[in-house]
Short mmCIF file of C-alpha atoms in Angstrom, two decimals:
data_model
loop_
_atom_site.label_atom_id
_atom_site.label_comp_id
_atom_site.label_asym_id
_atom_site.label_seq_id
_atom_site.Cartn_x
_atom_site.Cartn_y
_atom_site.Cartn_z
CA MET A 11 281.07 -91.21 -43.66
CA LYS A 12 279.91 -87.74 -43.81
CA TRP A 13 282.38 -84.70 -43.41
CA PRO A 14 281.45 -82.09 -40.91
CA MET A 15 281.22 -79.30 -43.46
CA HIS A 16 280.40 -78.83 -47.17
CA PRO A 17 283.69 -78.28 -49.20
CA GLU A 18 282.43 -74.98 -50.54
CA ASP A 19 282.19 -73.57 -47.14
CA LEU A 20 285.83 -73.96 -46.89
CA LEU A 21 286.49 -71.40 -49.20
CA ARG A 22 284.30 -68.84 -47.72
CA GLY A 23 286.84 -67.45 -45.23
CA ASP A 24 284.63 -67.42 -42.16
CA ILE A 25 284.93 -71.11 -41.06
CA VAL A 26 287.65 -71.57 -38.68
CA ASN A 27 289.12 -69.32 -36.05
CA PRO A 28 292.89 -70.11 -35.66
CA ARG A 29 293.49 -72.84 -33.12
CA PHE A 30 297.13 -71.58 -32.41
CA GLU A 31 298.80 -68.29 -32.27
CA ASP A 32 301.18 -68.91 -35.17
CA PHE A 33 301.04 -69.50 -38.66
CA LYS A 34 304.58 -71.27 -39.46
CA ALA A 35 305.91 -71.02 -42.89
CA TYR A 36 308.77 -73.53 -43.66
CA ARG A 37 311.57 -73.83 -46.25
CA VAL A 38 313.43 -76.91 -46.18
CA TRP A 39 316.48 -76.18 -48.69
CA PRO A 40 319.43 -75.61 -47.81
CA ARG A 41 319.45 -76.13 -44.03
CA PHE A 42 317.44 -79.40 -43.82
CA PRO A 43 318.15 -81.29 -47.16
CA THR A 44 317.12 -85.15 -47.96
CA ILE A 45 319.74 -88.19 -47.85
CA SER A 46 318.92 -91.31 -49.56
CA MET A 47 319.72 -94.70 -47.98
CA SER A 48 319.17 -96.33 -51.16
CA ASN A 49 320.90 -94.59 -54.11
CA GLY A 50 317.63 -94.48 -56.00
CA ILE A 51 316.84 -97.99 -55.73
CA CYS A 52 313.33 -98.97 -54.59
CA ALA A 53 311.71 -102.52 -54.83
CA LEU A 54 308.09 -101.33 -54.61
CA ASN A 55 307.82 -98.67 -57.91
CA CYS A 56 304.82 -97.17 -56.42
CA LYS A 57 302.22 -95.79 -58.79
CA HIS A 58 302.53 -92.25 -57.64
CA CYS A 59 306.18 -92.08 -57.35
CA ASN A 60 308.00 -94.61 -59.73
CA ARG A 61 311.41 -93.51 -58.19
CA VAL A 62 311.12 -90.17 -59.37
CA TYR A 63 311.24 -88.60 -56.05
CA LEU A 64 314.31 -90.56 -55.30
CA LYS A 65 316.46 -89.04 -58.06
CA GLY A 66 316.80 -85.59 -56.07
CA MET A 67 317.92 -87.18 -53.00
CA GLN A 68 321.78 -86.76 -51.89
CA LYS A 69 323.10 -90.35 -52.13
CA PRO A 70 325.34 -91.62 -49.39
CA LEU A 71 325.53 -95.55 -49.46
CA THR A 72 328.04 -96.48 -46.64
CA PRO A 73 328.00 -95.58 -42.74
CA GLN A 74 330.90 -93.54 -43.17
CA GLU A 75 329.55 -91.65 -46.25
CA LEU A 76 326.63 -90.65 -44.14
CA VAL A 77 328.57 -89.31 -41.48
CA ASP A 78 330.73 -87.33 -43.66
CA LYS A 79 327.71 -85.74 -45.28
CA ALA A 80 326.24 -85.20 -41.82
CA LEU A 81 329.45 -83.60 -40.87
CA GLU A 82 329.23 -81.40 -44.00
CA ILE A 83 325.54 -80.16 -43.13
CA ASP A 84 326.75 -79.24 -39.71
CA ARG A 85 329.69 -77.06 -40.96
CA ASN A 86 327.50 -75.29 -43.38
CA ASP A 87 324.95 -74.07 -40.90
CA GLY A 88 322.49 -76.96 -41.51
CA ILE A 89 319.83 -77.75 -38.84
CA GLY A 90 319.30 -81.37 -39.77
CA PHE A 91 318.41 -83.68 -42.56
CA LEU A 92 315.83 -86.08 -43.62
CA LEU A 93 316.99 -89.78 -44.13
CA SER A 94 314.56 -91.30 -46.65
CA GLY A 95 315.00 -93.83 -49.72
CA GLY A 96 313.48 -96.90 -51.21
CA CYS A 97 311.88 -99.64 -49.62
CA LYS A 98 312.10 -103.51 -49.79
CA THR A 99 309.21 -105.47 -51.09
CA ASN A 100 307.86 -105.79 -47.36
CA GLY A 101 307.83 -101.93 -46.87
CA GLU A 102 311.22 -101.93 -44.87
CA MET A 103 313.54 -99.11 -45.70
CA ILE A 104 316.54 -100.17 -47.77
CA ASN A 105 319.86 -100.07 -45.77
CA LEU A 106 318.15 -98.76 -42.62
CA ARG A 107 319.49 -101.21 -40.22
CA ASN A 108 322.95 -101.03 -41.49
CA LEU A 109 322.96 -97.11 -41.10
CA LEU A 110 321.74 -96.97 -37.64
CA PRO A 111 325.15 -96.90 -35.91
CA ALA A 112 326.32 -94.25 -38.25
CA VAL A 113 323.09 -92.16 -37.16
CA ARG A 114 324.30 -92.75 -33.42
CA ARG A 115 327.34 -91.24 -34.33
CA ILE A 116 325.79 -88.25 -35.88
CA LYS A 117 323.81 -87.61 -32.73
CA ASP A 118 327.03 -87.81 -30.69
CA GLU A 119 328.90 -85.59 -32.67
CA THR A 120 326.44 -83.09 -33.72
CA ASN A 121 323.24 -80.99 -32.53
CA LEU A 122 321.65 -81.91 -35.82
CA ILE A 123 318.12 -83.02 -35.90
CA VAL A 124 317.74 -86.41 -37.59
CA LYS A 125 314.34 -86.81 -39.24
CA LEU A 126 313.74 -90.54 -40.45
CA HIS A 127 311.03 -92.15 -42.96
CA THR A 128 310.98 -95.29 -41.21
CA GLY A 129 309.00 -97.65 -43.52
CA LEU A 130 307.15 -100.49 -41.85
CA VAL A 131 309.06 -101.66 -38.82
CA ASP A 132 309.11 -104.53 -36.29
CA ARG A 133 309.71 -104.37 -32.74
CA LYS A 134 313.57 -104.79 -33.04
CA LEU A 135 313.82 -102.09 -35.78
CA ALA A 136 311.83 -99.81 -33.74
CA GLU A 137 313.98 -100.13 -30.60
CA GLY A 138 317.13 -99.51 -32.76
CA ILE A 139 315.82 -96.39 -34.34
CA VAL A 140 315.19 -95.16 -30.80
CA SER A 141 318.59 -96.22 -29.79
CA ALA A 142 320.12 -94.46 -32.56
CA GLY A 143 318.87 -91.00 -31.46
CA VAL A 144 316.69 -90.61 -34.34
CA ASP A 145 314.57 -87.32 -33.24
CA LEU A 146 311.54 -87.42 -35.38
CA ALA A 147 309.90 -90.45 -37.26
CA SER A 148 307.65 -90.07 -40.22
CA MET A 149 305.81 -92.55 -42.28
CA GLU A 150 302.33 -92.37 -44.39
CA MET A 151 299.56 -93.95 -42.71
CA VAL A 152 297.28 -95.60 -45.28
CA GLY A 153 293.84 -96.31 -44.35
CA SER A 154 292.94 -98.75 -47.20
CA ALA A 155 294.31 -101.89 -47.79
CA ASP A 156 292.90 -101.94 -51.33
CA VAL A 157 294.93 -98.58 -51.82
CA VAL A 158 298.19 -100.17 -50.23
CA LYS A 159 297.86 -103.05 -52.90
CA LYS A 160 296.83 -100.87 -55.74
CA VAL A 161 299.44 -98.17 -55.37
CA PHE A 162 302.32 -99.78 -53.40
CA GLY A 163 301.88 -103.25 -54.75
CA MET A 164 302.28 -104.85 -51.30
CA ASP A 165 299.98 -107.13 -49.19
CA ALA A 166 300.27 -104.82 -45.93
CA THR A 167 297.12 -103.75 -44.05
CA PRO A 168 296.20 -100.60 -42.49
CA ARG A 169 296.97 -102.15 -39.23
CA ASP A 170 300.50 -102.88 -40.16
CA TYR A 171 301.17 -99.02 -40.62
CA ALA A 172 299.18 -98.46 -37.19
CA ASP A 173 301.68 -101.09 -35.65
CA THR A 174 304.48 -99.24 -36.83
CA PHE A 175 303.65 -95.93 -35.03
CA ARG A 176 302.56 -98.04 -31.91
CA LEU A 177 305.91 -99.90 -31.72
CA LEU A 178 307.60 -96.84 -32.26
CA LYS A 179 305.95 -95.15 -29.43
CA GLU A 180 306.52 -97.93 -27.07
CA ALA A 181 310.27 -98.13 -27.96
CA GLY A 182 310.35 -94.39 -26.79
CA MET A 183 310.53 -92.44 -30.12
CA PRO A 184 310.42 -88.68 -28.80
CA TYR A 185 308.19 -87.40 -31.67
CA ILE A 186 306.26 -89.06 -34.31
CA ALA A 187 304.71 -87.19 -37.36
CA PRO A 188 302.56 -89.28 -39.36
CA HIS A 189 301.66 -88.22 -43.08
CA VAL A 190 298.36 -88.80 -44.71
CA CYS A 191 298.29 -88.43 -48.58
CA ILE A 192 295.09 -86.86 -49.52
CA GLY A 193 293.81 -88.56 -52.85
CA LEU A 194 296.36 -91.25 -52.95
CA ASP A 195 293.82 -93.47 -54.81
CA TYR A 196 294.30 -91.69 -58.18
CA GLY A 197 293.13 -88.69 -56.93
CA LYS A 198 289.87 -89.88 -54.98
CA LEU A 199 289.22 -90.16 -51.39
CA SER A 200 289.61 -93.74 -50.37
CA GLY A 201 290.67 -94.58 -46.74
CA GLU A 202 291.53 -91.07 -45.41
CA PRO A 203 289.24 -91.14 -42.58
CA GLU A 204 290.57 -94.53 -41.67
CA ALA A 205 293.97 -93.39 -41.43
CA LEU A 206 293.13 -90.63 -39.16
CA ARG A 207 291.39 -92.77 -36.81
CA LEU A 208 294.18 -95.38 -36.69
CA ILE A 209 296.95 -92.56 -35.98
CA LYS A 210 294.54 -91.43 -33.16
CA GLU A 211 294.54 -94.85 -31.80
CA SER A 212 298.15 -95.82 -32.00
CA CYS A 213 300.38 -92.87 -31.25
CA ASN A 214 300.25 -89.32 -30.05
CA PRO A 215 301.58 -87.27 -32.88
CA ALA A 216 303.78 -84.42 -32.25
CA VAL A 217 302.53 -82.74 -35.62
CA LEU A 218 300.09 -84.44 -38.34
CA VAL A 219 301.29 -83.71 -41.91
CA MET A 220 298.99 -83.66 -44.57
CA ILE A 221 300.29 -84.02 -48.24
CA ALA A 222 298.11 -84.24 -51.44
CA LEU A 223 298.54 -86.36 -54.44
CA ARG A 224 300.93 -84.52 -56.95
CA PRO A 225 300.40 -86.24 -60.50
CA THR A 226 303.86 -86.53 -61.60
CA LYS A 227 305.29 -87.02 -64.98
CA GLY A 228 306.95 -90.65 -65.52
CA THR A 229 304.66 -92.39 -63.04
CA GLU A 230 301.45 -94.17 -63.72
CA MET A 231 299.47 -91.42 -61.94
CA GLU A 232 300.77 -88.61 -64.04
CA ASN A 233 297.26 -87.81 -65.45
CA ALA A 234 295.31 -88.60 -62.50
CA PRO A 235 293.23 -85.62 -61.30
CA THR A 236 294.55 -83.33 -58.63
CA PRO A 237 292.63 -83.57 -55.26
CA THR A 238 290.42 -80.28 -55.32
CA PRO A 239 290.70 -77.83 -52.73
CA GLY A 240 287.32 -78.93 -51.05
CA ILE A 241 288.62 -82.37 -50.87
CA VAL A 242 291.72 -81.16 -49.17
CA GLY A 243 289.65 -78.86 -46.91
CA GLU A 244 287.54 -82.10 -45.81
CA VAL A 245 290.49 -84.07 -44.82
CA VAL A 246 292.22 -81.48 -42.91
CA SER A 247 288.87 -80.31 -40.99
CA ARG A 248 288.48 -83.84 -40.15
CA ALA A 249 292.09 -84.02 -38.88
CA ALA A 250 291.74 -80.70 -36.87
CA ALA A 251 288.47 -82.04 -35.18
CA LEU A 252 290.21 -85.37 -34.18
CA PHE A 253 293.46 -83.75 -33.06
CA PRO A 254 292.31 -80.35 -31.64
CA ASP A 255 295.67 -80.01 -29.58
CA THR A 256 298.10 -81.01 -32.67
CA GLU A 257 299.57 -78.51 -35.00
CA ILE A 258 298.64 -79.69 -38.67
CA ALA A 259 301.03 -79.15 -41.55
CA LEU A 260 300.24 -78.93 -45.18
CA GLY A 261 303.58 -80.79 -46.47
CA CYS A 262 305.89 -80.02 -49.33
CA MET A 263 304.21 -83.11 -51.58
CA ARG A 264 301.05 -81.21 -52.93
CA PRO A 265 300.11 -79.88 -56.29
CA ARG A 266 302.04 -76.88 -57.58
CA ASN A 267 300.13 -76.04 -60.68
CA SER A 268 299.38 -72.22 -61.19
CA SER A 269 295.81 -72.63 -63.12
CA GLY A 270 292.84 -71.87 -61.01
CA ILE A 271 289.56 -69.92 -60.87
CA GLY A 272 290.89 -66.75 -61.84
CA GLN A 273 290.66 -63.33 -60.01
CA GLY A 274 294.38 -63.71 -59.08
CA VAL A 275 293.72 -66.98 -57.17
CA SER A 276 295.65 -69.97 -58.42
CA ALA A 277 294.79 -73.47 -58.01
CA ARG A 278 297.86 -73.77 -55.53
CA ASP A 279 296.50 -70.78 -53.51
CA GLU A 280 293.16 -72.55 -53.39
CA ILE A 281 294.63 -75.78 -51.74
CA GLU A 282 296.62 -73.94 -49.25
CA LEU A 283 293.62 -71.71 -48.38
CA ALA A 284 291.27 -74.68 -48.04
CA ALA A 285 294.02 -76.28 -45.73
CA LEU A 286 294.30 -72.82 -43.81
CA LEU A 287 290.69 -72.60 -43.27
CA ALA A 288 290.15 -75.96 -42.06
CA GLY A 289 292.74 -75.68 -39.29
CA ALA A 290 296.45 -76.07 -40.84
CA ASN A 291 298.73 -73.64 -39.31
CA ARG A 292 302.19 -75.15 -40.80
CA MET A 293 303.06 -74.92 -44.43
CA GLU A 294 306.16 -75.65 -46.59
CA LEU A 295 306.78 -72.68 -48.65
CA PRO A 296 303.28 -71.16 -48.83
CA SER A 297 302.51 -68.40 -51.40
CA ARG A 298 302.61 -64.75 -50.44
CA HIS A 299 298.77 -64.98 -51.03
CA THR A 300 298.22 -67.55 -48.23
CA VAL A 301 300.57 -65.76 -45.71
CA ALA A 302 298.45 -62.50 -46.19
CA GLU A 303 295.25 -64.51 -45.62
CA ALA A 304 296.64 -66.10 -42.45
CA GLU A 305 297.42 -62.61 -41.15
CA LYS A 306 293.97 -61.54 -41.95
CA MET A 307 292.70 -64.61 -39.91
CA GLY A 308 294.85 -63.19 -36.90
CA TYR A 309 297.84 -65.36 -37.21
CA LYS A 310 301.27 -64.07 -36.03
CA ILE A 311 303.79 -65.29 -38.90
CA LYS A 312 306.72 -67.18 -38.26
CA ARG A 313 309.20 -68.16 -40.85
CA LEU A 314 311.22 -71.17 -40.22
CA ASP A 315 314.26 -73.34 -41.85
CA GLY A 316 313.51 -76.85 -41.83
CA CYS A 317 311.07 -79.46 -42.28
CA CYS A 318 307.55 -78.62 -41.44
CA ALA A 319 307.04 -81.67 -39.39
CA ILE A 320 309.79 -80.46 -36.90
CA PRO A 321 308.12 -80.47 -33.30
CA SER A 322 307.55 -77.02 -31.70
CA GLU A 323 310.27 -77.85 -29.00
CA LEU A 324 312.98 -78.12 -31.69
CA GLU A 325 311.75 -75.43 -33.83
CA HIS A 326 314.14 -72.71 -32.42
CA LEU A 327 316.94 -74.26 -34.22
CA GLY A 328 315.48 -73.15 -37.53
CA ALA A 329 314.03 -69.63 -36.48
CA SER A 330 314.70 -66.82 -39.12
CA SER A 331 316.49 -63.72 -37.75
CA LYS A 332 313.67 -61.51 -39.54
CA ASN A 333 310.41 -62.99 -38.82
CA GLY A 334 308.88 -59.56 -39.23
CA GLY A 335 309.44 -59.34 -43.00
CA ASP A 336 310.28 -62.14 -45.57
CA GLY A 337 313.03 -63.59 -43.26
CA GLY A 338 315.69 -62.87 -45.92
CA TRP A 339 313.76 -65.75 -48.25
CA LEU A 340 311.51 -65.76 -51.13
CA LEU A 341 307.84 -67.05 -50.30
CA GLN A 342 307.10 -68.89 -53.55
CA ASP A 343 304.05 -67.29 -55.69
CA ALA A 344 302.29 -69.85 -57.79
#
């Protein structure tokens, strides 16, 4: 499948006019922490993660511990949390069914936003997630069965992932924010166009989150090539074409290395700029360089606490009181 523009065009700065009025910069910590359902346990041992990213999550295990942690977040001026963790061999999130009553209690007793990494679901679980009051459902959409097998070690198909989004939509999930990992196949494009097509077919996303392979020490992919800015721009441009009315985010899972082409522009800046020019108007902790480029494009800059997938209808909960400056927080330079 031919992409709509050449990768080199994406770095010229004259390709895309802003699709939305605002460029939204997000910081997750400290008001939107991640809580693990599985205490670092995962049956899949995915090749790009190897449980490394589970180690930094807060680790309640029982329903009461989850409620206690949520109440602590609420007392400390938090706006919500991501409930994530490891998976069973079938792709279902470990301990999720056991914790749904606790989520219901949290929603009844607080105004916290609950975002859930759903894993693969059946109809009963989808209905249970919605009944528990989860606000926002997220999961990676993978467009290649070969990549699912190679990276996750599962026999699931792209249709299984699409069915999860369809079942959540049919159950009445208020907001769905699918994630697409660019370069999940050891840094190569493999199935990303199909992932976007299946998202279009299966749900109406509130936000579409693009992430990019981040070669991580301690994983099988630690020496894999980082997706290039051109590749990132290609996928984001296709997403913008398929979802013209949907905000696109460049999420937190992306390369952060500082080496680049010189002239004061880092590799991190190049990736952010490629996504920006291709149509992304949300980013988790963009660099000051990226924010300056967004301003040059005519965007109004908004700085928000919380996850970049939070729908516009809920973003007032994370609005900074100082959107005109740095909002009191450091935008990360590479």
